[in-house]
Structures are given as C-alpha cells and as structure tokens.
Short mmCIF file of C-alpha atoms and ligand atoms in Angstrom, two decimals:
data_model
loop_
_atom_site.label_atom_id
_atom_site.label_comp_id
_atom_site.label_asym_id
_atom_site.label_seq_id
_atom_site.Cartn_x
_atom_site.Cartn_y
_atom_site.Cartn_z
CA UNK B 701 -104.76 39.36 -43.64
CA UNK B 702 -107.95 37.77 -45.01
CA UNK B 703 -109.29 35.33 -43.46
CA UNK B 704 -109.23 31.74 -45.52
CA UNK B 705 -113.26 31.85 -45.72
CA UNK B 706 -113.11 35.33 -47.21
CA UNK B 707 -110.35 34.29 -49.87
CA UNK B 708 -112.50 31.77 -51.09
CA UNK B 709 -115.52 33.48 -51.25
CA UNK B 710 -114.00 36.02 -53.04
CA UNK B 711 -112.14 33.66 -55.15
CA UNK B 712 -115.69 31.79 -56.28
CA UNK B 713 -116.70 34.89 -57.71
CA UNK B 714 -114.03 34.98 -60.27
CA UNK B 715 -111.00 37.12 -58.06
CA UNK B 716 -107.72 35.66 -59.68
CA UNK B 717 -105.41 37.47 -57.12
CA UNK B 718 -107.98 35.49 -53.98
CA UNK B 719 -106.79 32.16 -56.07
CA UNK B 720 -103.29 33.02 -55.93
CA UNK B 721 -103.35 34.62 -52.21
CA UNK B 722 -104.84 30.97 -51.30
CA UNK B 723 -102.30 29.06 -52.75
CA UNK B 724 -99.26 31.00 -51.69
CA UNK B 725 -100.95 30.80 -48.27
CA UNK B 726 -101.30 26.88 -47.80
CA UNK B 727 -98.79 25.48 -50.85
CA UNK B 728 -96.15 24.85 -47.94
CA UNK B 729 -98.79 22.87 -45.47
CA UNK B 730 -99.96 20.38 -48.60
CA UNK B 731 -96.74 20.20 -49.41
CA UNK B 732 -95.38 19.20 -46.44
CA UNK B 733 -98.41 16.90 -45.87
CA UNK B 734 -97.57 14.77 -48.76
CA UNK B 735 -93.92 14.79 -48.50
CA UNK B 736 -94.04 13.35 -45.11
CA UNK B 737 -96.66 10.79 -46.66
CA UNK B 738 -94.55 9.86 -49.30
CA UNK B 739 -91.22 10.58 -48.16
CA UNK B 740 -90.34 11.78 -51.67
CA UNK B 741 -89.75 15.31 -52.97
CA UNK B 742 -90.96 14.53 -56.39
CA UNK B 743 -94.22 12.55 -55.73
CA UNK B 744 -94.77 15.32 -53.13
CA UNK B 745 -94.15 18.23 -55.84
CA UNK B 746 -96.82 16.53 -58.49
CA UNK B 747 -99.10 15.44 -55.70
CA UNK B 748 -99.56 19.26 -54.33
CA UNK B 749 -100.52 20.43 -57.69
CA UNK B 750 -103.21 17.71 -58.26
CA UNK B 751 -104.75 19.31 -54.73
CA UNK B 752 -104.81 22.20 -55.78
CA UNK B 753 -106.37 21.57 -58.96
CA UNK B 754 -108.66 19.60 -57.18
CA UNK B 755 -109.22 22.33 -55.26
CA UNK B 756 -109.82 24.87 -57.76
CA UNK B 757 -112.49 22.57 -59.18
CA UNK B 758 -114.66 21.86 -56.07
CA UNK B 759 -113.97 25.29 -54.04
CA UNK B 760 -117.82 26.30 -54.50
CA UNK B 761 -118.12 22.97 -52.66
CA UNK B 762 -116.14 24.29 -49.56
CA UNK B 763 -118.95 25.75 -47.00
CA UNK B 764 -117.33 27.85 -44.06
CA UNK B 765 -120.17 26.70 -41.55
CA UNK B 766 -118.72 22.99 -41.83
CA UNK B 767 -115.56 23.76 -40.75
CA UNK B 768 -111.95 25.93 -41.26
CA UNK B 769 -110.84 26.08 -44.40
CA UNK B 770 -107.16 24.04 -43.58
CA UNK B 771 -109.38 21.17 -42.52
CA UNK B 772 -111.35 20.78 -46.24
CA UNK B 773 -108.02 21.27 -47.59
CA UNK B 774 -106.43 18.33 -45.84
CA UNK B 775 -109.57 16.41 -46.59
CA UNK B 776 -108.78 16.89 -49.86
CA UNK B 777 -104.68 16.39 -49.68
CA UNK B 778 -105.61 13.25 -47.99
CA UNK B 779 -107.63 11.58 -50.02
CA UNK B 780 -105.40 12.64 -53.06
CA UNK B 781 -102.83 10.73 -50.86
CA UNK B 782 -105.22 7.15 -50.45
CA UNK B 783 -105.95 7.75 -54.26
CA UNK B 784 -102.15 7.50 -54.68
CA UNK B 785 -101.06 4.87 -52.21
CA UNK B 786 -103.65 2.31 -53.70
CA UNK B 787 -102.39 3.47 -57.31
CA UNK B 788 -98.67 2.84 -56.35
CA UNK B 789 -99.55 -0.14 -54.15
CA UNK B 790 -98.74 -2.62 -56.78
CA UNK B 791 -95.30 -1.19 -58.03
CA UNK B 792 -94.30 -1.25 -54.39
CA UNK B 793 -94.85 -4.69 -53.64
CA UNK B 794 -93.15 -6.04 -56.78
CA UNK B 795 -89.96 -3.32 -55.63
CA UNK B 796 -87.25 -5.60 -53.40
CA UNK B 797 -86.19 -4.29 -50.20
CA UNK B 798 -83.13 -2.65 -51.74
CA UNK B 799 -85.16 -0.50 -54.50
CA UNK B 800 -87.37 0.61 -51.64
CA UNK B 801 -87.20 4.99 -52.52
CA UNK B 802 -84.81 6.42 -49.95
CA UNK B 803 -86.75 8.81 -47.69
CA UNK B 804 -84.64 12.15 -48.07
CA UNK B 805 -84.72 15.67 -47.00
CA UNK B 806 -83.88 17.88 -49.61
CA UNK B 807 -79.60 18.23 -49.63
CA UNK B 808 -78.56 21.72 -48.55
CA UNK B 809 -75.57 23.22 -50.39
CA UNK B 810 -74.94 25.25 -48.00
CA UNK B 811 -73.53 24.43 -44.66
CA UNK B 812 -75.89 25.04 -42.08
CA UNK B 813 -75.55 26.13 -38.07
CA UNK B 814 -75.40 23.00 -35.76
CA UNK B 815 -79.08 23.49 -34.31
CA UNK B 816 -80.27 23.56 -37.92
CA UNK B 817 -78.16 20.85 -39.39
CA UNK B 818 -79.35 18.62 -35.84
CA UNK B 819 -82.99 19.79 -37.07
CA UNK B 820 -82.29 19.11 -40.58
CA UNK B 821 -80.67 15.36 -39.87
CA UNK B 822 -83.70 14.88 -37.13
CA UNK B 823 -86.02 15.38 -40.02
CA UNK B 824 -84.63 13.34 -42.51
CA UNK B 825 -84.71 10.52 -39.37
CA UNK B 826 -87.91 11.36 -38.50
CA UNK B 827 -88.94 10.85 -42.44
CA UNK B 828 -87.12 7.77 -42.22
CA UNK B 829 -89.03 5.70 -39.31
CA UNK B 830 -92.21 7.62 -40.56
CA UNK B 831 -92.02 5.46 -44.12
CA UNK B 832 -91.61 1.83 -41.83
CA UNK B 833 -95.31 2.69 -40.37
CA UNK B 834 -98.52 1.70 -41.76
CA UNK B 835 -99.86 4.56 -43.77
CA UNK B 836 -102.84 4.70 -41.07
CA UNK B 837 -100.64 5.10 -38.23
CA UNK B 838 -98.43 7.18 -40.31
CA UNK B 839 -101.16 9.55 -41.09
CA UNK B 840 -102.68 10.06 -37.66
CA UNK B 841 -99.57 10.72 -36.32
CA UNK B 842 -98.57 13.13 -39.56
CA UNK B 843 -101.70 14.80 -38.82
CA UNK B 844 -101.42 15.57 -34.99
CA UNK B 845 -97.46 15.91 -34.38
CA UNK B 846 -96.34 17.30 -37.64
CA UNK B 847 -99.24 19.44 -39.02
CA UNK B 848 -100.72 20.45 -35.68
CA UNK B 849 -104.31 19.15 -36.44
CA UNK B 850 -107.01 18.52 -33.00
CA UNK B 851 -108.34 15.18 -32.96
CA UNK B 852 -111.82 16.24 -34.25
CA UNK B 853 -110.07 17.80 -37.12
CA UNK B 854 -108.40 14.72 -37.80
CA UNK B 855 -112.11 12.90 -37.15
CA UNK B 856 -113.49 15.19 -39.76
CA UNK B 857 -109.99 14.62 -42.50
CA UNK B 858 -110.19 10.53 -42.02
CA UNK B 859 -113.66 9.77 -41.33
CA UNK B 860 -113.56 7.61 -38.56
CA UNK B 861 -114.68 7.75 -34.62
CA UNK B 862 -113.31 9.60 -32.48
CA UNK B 863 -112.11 6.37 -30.59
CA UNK B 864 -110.38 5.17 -34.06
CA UNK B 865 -108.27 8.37 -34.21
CA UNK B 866 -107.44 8.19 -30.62
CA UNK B 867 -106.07 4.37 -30.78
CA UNK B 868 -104.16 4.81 -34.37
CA UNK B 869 -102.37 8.18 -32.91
CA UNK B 870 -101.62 6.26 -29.83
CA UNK B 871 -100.05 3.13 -31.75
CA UNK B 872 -98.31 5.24 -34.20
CA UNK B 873 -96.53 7.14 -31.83
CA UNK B 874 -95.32 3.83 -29.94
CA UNK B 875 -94.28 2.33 -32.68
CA UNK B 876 -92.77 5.64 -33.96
CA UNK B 877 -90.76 6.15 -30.72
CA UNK B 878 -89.67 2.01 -31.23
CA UNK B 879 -88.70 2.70 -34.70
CA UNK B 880 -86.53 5.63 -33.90
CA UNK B 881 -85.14 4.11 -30.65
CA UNK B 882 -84.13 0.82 -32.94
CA UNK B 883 -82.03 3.50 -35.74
CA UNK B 884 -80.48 4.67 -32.19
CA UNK B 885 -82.46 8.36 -32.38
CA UNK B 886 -83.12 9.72 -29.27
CA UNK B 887 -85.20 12.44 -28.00
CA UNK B 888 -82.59 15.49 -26.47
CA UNK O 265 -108.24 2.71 -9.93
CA UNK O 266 -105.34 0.35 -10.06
CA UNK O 267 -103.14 1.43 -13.28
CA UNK O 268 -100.87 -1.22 -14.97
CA UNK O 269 -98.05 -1.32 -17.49
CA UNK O 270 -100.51 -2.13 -20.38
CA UNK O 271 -102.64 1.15 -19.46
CA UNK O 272 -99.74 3.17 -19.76
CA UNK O 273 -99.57 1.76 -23.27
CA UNK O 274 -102.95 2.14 -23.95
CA UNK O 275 -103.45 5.77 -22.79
CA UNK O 276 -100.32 6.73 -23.30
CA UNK O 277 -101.29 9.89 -25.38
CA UNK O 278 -103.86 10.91 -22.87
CA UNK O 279 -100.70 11.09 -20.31
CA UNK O 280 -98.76 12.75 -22.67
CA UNK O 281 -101.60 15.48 -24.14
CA UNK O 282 -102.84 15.87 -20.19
CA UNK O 283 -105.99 14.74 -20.87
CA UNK O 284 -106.22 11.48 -18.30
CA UNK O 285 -108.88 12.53 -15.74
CA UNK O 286 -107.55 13.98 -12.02
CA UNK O 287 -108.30 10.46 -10.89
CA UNK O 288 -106.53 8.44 -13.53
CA UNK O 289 -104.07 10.85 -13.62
CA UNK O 290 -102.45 10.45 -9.58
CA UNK O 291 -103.22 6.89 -10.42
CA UNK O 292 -100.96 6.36 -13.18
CA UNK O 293 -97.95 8.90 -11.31
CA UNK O 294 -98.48 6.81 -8.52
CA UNK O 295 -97.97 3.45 -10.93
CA UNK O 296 -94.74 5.81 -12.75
CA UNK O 297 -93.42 6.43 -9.45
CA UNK O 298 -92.44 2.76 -8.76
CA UNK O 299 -92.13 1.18 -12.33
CA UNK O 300 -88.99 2.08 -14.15
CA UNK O 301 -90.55 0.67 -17.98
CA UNK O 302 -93.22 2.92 -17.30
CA UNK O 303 -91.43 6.00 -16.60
CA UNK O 304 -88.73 5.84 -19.48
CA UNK O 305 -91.82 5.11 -21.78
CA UNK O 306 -93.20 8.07 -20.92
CA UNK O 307 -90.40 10.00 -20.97
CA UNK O 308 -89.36 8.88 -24.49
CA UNK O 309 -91.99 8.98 -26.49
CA UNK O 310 -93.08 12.22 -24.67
CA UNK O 311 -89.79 13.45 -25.85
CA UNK O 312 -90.19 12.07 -29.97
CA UNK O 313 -93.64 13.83 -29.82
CA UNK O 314 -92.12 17.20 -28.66
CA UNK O 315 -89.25 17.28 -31.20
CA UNK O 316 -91.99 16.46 -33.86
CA UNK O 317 -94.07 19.34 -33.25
CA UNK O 318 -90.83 21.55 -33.39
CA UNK O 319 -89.57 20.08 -36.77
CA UNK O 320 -89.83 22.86 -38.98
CA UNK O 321 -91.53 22.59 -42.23
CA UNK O 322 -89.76 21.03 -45.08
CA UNK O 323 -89.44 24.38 -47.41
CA UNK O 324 -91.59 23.03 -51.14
CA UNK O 325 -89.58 23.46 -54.44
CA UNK O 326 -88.84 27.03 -55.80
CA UNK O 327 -91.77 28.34 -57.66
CA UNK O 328 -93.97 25.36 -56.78
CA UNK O 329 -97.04 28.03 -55.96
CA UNK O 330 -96.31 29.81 -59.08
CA UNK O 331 -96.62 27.23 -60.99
CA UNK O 332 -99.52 25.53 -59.49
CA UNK O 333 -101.16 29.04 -60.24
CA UNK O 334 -99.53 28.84 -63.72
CA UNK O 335 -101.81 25.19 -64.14
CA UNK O 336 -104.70 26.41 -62.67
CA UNK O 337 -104.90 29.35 -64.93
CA UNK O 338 -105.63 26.78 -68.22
CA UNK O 339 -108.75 25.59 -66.21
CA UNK O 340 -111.99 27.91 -67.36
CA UNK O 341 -113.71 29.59 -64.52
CA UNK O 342 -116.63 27.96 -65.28
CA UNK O 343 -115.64 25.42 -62.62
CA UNK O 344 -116.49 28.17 -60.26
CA UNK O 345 -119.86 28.75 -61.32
CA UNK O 346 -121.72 29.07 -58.22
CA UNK O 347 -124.45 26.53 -57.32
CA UNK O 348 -127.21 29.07 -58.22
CA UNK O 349 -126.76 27.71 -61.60
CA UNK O 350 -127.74 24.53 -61.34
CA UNK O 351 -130.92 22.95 -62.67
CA UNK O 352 -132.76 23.21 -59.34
CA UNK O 353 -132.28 26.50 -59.15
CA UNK O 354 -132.66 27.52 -62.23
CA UNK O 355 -136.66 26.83 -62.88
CA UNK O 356 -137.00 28.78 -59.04
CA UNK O 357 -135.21 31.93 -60.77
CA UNK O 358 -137.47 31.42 -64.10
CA UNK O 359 -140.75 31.06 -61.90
CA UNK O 360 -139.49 34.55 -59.95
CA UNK O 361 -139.14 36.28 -63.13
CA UNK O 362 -142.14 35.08 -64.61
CA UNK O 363 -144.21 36.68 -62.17
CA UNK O 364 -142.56 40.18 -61.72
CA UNK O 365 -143.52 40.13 -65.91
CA UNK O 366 -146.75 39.33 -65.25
CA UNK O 367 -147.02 41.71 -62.12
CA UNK O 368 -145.39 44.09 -63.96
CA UNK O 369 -147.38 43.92 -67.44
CA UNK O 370 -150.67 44.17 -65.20
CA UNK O 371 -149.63 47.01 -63.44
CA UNK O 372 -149.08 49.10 -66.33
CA UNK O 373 -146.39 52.24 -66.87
CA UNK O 374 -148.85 54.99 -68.30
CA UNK O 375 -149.62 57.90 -66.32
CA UNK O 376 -153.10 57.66 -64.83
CA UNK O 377 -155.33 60.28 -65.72
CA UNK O 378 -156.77 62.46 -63.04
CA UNK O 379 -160.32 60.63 -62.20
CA UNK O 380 -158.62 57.17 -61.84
CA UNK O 381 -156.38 58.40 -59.02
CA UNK O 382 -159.04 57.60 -56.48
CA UNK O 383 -157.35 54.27 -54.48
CA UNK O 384 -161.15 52.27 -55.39
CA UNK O 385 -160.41 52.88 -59.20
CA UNK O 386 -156.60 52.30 -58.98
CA UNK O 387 -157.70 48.93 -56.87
CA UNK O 388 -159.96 48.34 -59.87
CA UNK O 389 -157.80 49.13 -62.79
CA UNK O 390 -155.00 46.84 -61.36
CA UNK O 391 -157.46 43.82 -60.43
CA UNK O 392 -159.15 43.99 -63.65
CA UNK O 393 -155.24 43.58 -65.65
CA UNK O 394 -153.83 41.45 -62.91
CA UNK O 395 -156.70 39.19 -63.91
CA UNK O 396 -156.94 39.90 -67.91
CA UNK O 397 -152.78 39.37 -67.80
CA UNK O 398 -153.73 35.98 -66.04
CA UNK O 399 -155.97 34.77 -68.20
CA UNK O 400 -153.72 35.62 -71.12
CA UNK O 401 -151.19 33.30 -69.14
CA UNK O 402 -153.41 30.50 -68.62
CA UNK O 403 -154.89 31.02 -72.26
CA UNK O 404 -150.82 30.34 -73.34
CA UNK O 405 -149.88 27.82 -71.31
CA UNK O 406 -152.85 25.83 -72.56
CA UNK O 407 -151.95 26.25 -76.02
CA UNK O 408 -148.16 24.51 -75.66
CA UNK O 409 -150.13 21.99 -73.36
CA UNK O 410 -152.29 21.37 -77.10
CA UNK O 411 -148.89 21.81 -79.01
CA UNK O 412 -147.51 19.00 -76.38
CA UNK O 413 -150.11 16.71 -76.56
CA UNK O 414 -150.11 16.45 -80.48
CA UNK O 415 -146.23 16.12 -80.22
CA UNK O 416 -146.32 13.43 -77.58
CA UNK O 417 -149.10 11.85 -79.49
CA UNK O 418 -147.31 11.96 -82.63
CA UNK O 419 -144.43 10.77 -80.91
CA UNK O 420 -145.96 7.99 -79.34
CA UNK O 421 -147.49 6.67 -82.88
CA UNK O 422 -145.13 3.62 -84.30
CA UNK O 423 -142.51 4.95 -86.58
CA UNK O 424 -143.02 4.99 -89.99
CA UNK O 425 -141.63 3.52 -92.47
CA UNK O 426 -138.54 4.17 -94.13
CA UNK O 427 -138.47 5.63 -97.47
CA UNK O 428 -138.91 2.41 -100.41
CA UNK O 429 -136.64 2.45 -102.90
CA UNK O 430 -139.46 1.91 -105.54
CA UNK O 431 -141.20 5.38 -106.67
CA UNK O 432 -144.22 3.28 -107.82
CA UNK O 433 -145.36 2.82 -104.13
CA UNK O 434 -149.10 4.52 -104.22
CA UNK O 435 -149.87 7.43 -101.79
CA UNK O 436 -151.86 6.13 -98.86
CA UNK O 437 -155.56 6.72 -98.87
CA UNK O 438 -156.74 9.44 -96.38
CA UNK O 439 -158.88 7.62 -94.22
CA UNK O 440 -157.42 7.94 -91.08
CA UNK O 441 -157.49 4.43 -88.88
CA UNK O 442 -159.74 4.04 -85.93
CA UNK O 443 -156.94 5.07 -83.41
CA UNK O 444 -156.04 8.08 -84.93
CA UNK O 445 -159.89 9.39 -85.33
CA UNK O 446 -160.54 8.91 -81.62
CA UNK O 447 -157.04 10.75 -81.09
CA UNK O 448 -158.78 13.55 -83.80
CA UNK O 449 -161.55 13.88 -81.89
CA UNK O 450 -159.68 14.32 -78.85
CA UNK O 451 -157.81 16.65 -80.21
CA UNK O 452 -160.94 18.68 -81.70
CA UNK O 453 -162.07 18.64 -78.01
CA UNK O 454 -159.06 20.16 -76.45
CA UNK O 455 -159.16 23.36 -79.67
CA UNK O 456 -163.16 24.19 -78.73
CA UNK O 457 -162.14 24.23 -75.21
CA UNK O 458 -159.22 26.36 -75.83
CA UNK O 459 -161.72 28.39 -77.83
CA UNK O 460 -164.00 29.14 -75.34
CA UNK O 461 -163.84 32.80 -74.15
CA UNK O 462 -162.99 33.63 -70.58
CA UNK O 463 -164.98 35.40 -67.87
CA UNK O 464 -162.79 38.42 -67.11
CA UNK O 465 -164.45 39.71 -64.22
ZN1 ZN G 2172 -95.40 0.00 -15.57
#
C-alpha cells in the first residue's frame, strides 16, 4: 500500500486513480469525525464531501515534513466542523428543547448478534451524551478516544497548548463518564 | 507528595493514560487505596474511555466515496497546479532561461574549423561572443527602458481632452510647452546615448 505522502504527491501531479485511492482510504475517518460532531447522518454525509473538496483544492498545500497526512486532514475536517457549528449556531438556539435533532446511529434492518447490537446501542449512547458536551470538550475527547489521535496531533488539529488539550480531554471525559452514568450507561 | 480527591480529578487522564510520574503515581494508589470516590472514579471513567476506543466506526452511506470522487471530478485540475507556477517563481524560471539563450547563442553550434581548435582560440572565440551577445542584451534592454520612459512619460502627462462635439475646433499649434521640450530633450539625450557604439573587447 502507498503510503498517504506518496498518494498525494502523485495525486498533485494530475494521477486521478491517487485522488480516488485517497479518498476511498480516509472517506470512513472524516466521516466518522463529523458524524460524531454532529450526531447526524445527513449533516455528516454533506459535511465529508465539502472536506474533501476542500481538500482537493489545497492538497499542493499539504507538505509531508509538517506532519502525517491524517493529521492535515483532520485539520481540515475540523475546521469545516467550527465553520459549521458557528453557521448553525443561530438555528439551534431559536430550536426548543423538544426539536433538538435526535442523535441516531444509522437503523440496521437486519438483526444483529448480541455483542454487535450491545456495540451498536453503546454507540448510539455514546452519540447521545457526546451531543450534551460543549463542542470543545466534545472534540478533544472525539479526537483522542474515538479517532485515536496523540495529544500533539490534537495540539497541531486545534491550535492550542499542549496544557489546553490536556485540561479539555480531561473535563470532557468527566463530564462524559457523568453524562452517561446520569442515562444509567455503564462501563462492562 | 500528598494526593487529594481534587487531583484525582485534575489528573485524572494522566492516571488513566499511565503517564503520572513513578512518584505521583504510588502517591495517588496510595490516596485510591483508602478513598472509595476516588477509586470508583477511576474505575469508571477508565472503563467509558476503554469502550470508546473499541466502538467501531460508524460505516458512511453507500457510495459516499464514489460520489465525493464523482464531485471532485467537475473541479479543473488547475487547482493542483503546483506552486512552481506562481508569480515568484515564475520571473526565477524566466531569468534561468534567459541566460542558457544567451550562453547558448554565444557559444555557437558551427563546427570549428581546424586552426581554432587550439583551447587559447576556443577561450577567445567564446569570450569575444559571450561579450558581443552581452552587449546585444544590454543594447535591448536599454531600448524598452527608452520605450518605457516615453510610455510612463506619456502616461504621466494630464489626460486630454475629450473629443468636442464642434468640428470647427482649430488644430493646436505645434509649439510644444515648456514641460514637454525639457521632457524632448531628455528624451534626445537618452537616443544619442543609446546610439553610442560599444567597446567589444
Ligand atoms: Zn479521593
């Protein structure tokens, strides 16, 4: 497999399959990044392809000796996401409690095995308490628990001190673990 | 160090990633050991964080990458043109290929004939049109730099009039005003020394 750098390289000098390699590659991670953000499937759908087109605009900009590739891409995702949130921020407000958008994991037609239904219901909890946090506790703790990122990745994605990332991931997962604990979720 | 309750909240993630110092670390098991709210703390969020990490991914709508692909395909490839294009870079790659002309021009592509294969005339020969192709250079650039001076000159001049609507307005006499003879003159300066032959050594 070629390495992300390579793809893009490649891809800057006009390779259409490079292009399509890279976004079969990473569709799933920005995906995932801003369903979990939003908590809907929808906004999460339209919001990947504005990355990538973002992306496929400024990928001369990417420079390998900065940094992996997964960690300009989330830059990117995540300040698609801010652009969004503030956009949004106004139709939320004037939304009542019971018009707040119901965080849900896609419904499965199928019936699924018990450890993947327990998964499956776990994330749609999960999604839940993750929408009652404040989107910079909810992103710090998106970042690290459900995408996997170090904390100088997530330095790098949110542009803040190292100290900053620390604290938020710290508070987010307390009042994560509160949130959960109060909707009577708890850890196996 | 003594460790409270509130440092457990604090550095709760350094407990939980292992990253409290040896110290700190028999210090805060030693605090666990004894206080139940700390313990259960621990032990739940420690146990939210592990399930997150082994949440799999939410699988994206069929086809999503395909047509994300699909969009991107509309976009020209322009929007990859590398930054060697850009206007900074561009007069470096001009000023390169300027001089491998004039290099090249100087050097020649004839054949040399038999007595000018001796390296002191082939040093010769390509001094003499390294420095004749120079001069050429110079002699050109001097004659936009005349061309750019009567343009910015002419530029610089108040605008004239519109047309009148009347076609009994006179044609103006020749006589150029004071400004514009000094400007003449000038300009007659810059031609003779543009005239002047060049040493070519
Ligand atoms: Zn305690």
């Amino acid at each position: 497999m070629e390495p992300d750098a390579q793809l893009v390289r490649l891809c800057v000098r006009g390779d259409g399959p490079s292009w399509e390699e890279l976004v079969r590659r990473h569709t799933r991670r920005v995906y995932n990044l801003c369903y979990r953000f939003t908590g809907n499937a929808a906004t999460a759908e339209d919001l990947s392809q504005e990355v990538f087109i973002r992306v496929y605009r400024t990928l001369a900009s990417y420079q390998s000796t900065e940094g992996a590739f997964t960690t300009w891409l989330t830059c990117v995702t995540r300040n698609l996401l801010v652009d969004h949130y503030r956009r949004t921020r106004r139709e939320r407000l004037t939304d009542s409690i019971d018009q707040m958008p119901q965080f849900q994991d896609r419904p499965s037609q199928v019936r699924l095995p018990d450890t993947l239904a327990q998964a499956s219901e776990l994330s749609a909890q999960v999604q839940q308490a993750l929408g009652k946090l404040s989107p910079e506790l909810r992103e710090a703790v998106i970042l690290r628990d459900l995408q996997g990122l170090d904390y100088q990745e997530i330095q790098v994605v949110l542009q803040v001190p190292e100290g900053t990332v620390k604290s938020r991931i710290n508070r987010g997962r307390l009042e994560l673990a509160r949130i959960l604990e109060e909707m009577g979720v708890r850890p196996v | 160090m003594d460790w409270n309750c509130t440092l457990t909240e604090e550095r709760l993630s350094d407990v939980l990633d292992h990253t409290l110092s040896p110290r700190d670390s028999a210090s805060f098991l030693a605090h666990a050991s004894q206080c139940k709210r700390c313990a259960r703390l621990v032990a739940q969020v420690g146990g939210i964080v592990s399930e997150l990490r082994q949440l799999p991914w939410v699988e994206e709508p069929p086809f999503l990458s395909s047509k994300i692909i699909a969009r991107t395909r509309e976009i020209p490839r322009l929007a990859w043109s590398p930054a060697i294009w850009q206007t900074r870079f561009a007069m470096g790659i001009v000023t390169v290929a300027a001089t491998f002309l004039i290099v090249f021009h100087a050097v020649g592509s004839g054949t040399p004939e038999k007595f000018q294969l001796s390296p002191a005339s082939l040093y010769r020969d390509a001094n003499r049109r390294i420095h004749l192709t120079y001069a050429r250079g110079v002699r050109f650039v001097n004659d936009l730099r005349v061309v750019y001076e009567i343009e910015s000159r002419l530029s610089s001049q108040p605008p004239a009039p519109g047309p009148r609507p009347h076609s009994d307005a006179r044609p103006k006499p020749e006589t150029a005003p004071p400004a514009d003879r000094a400007f003449r003159r000038e300009l007659a300066s810059l031609e003779t020394q543009n005239e002047t032959p060049r040493s070519i050594p």
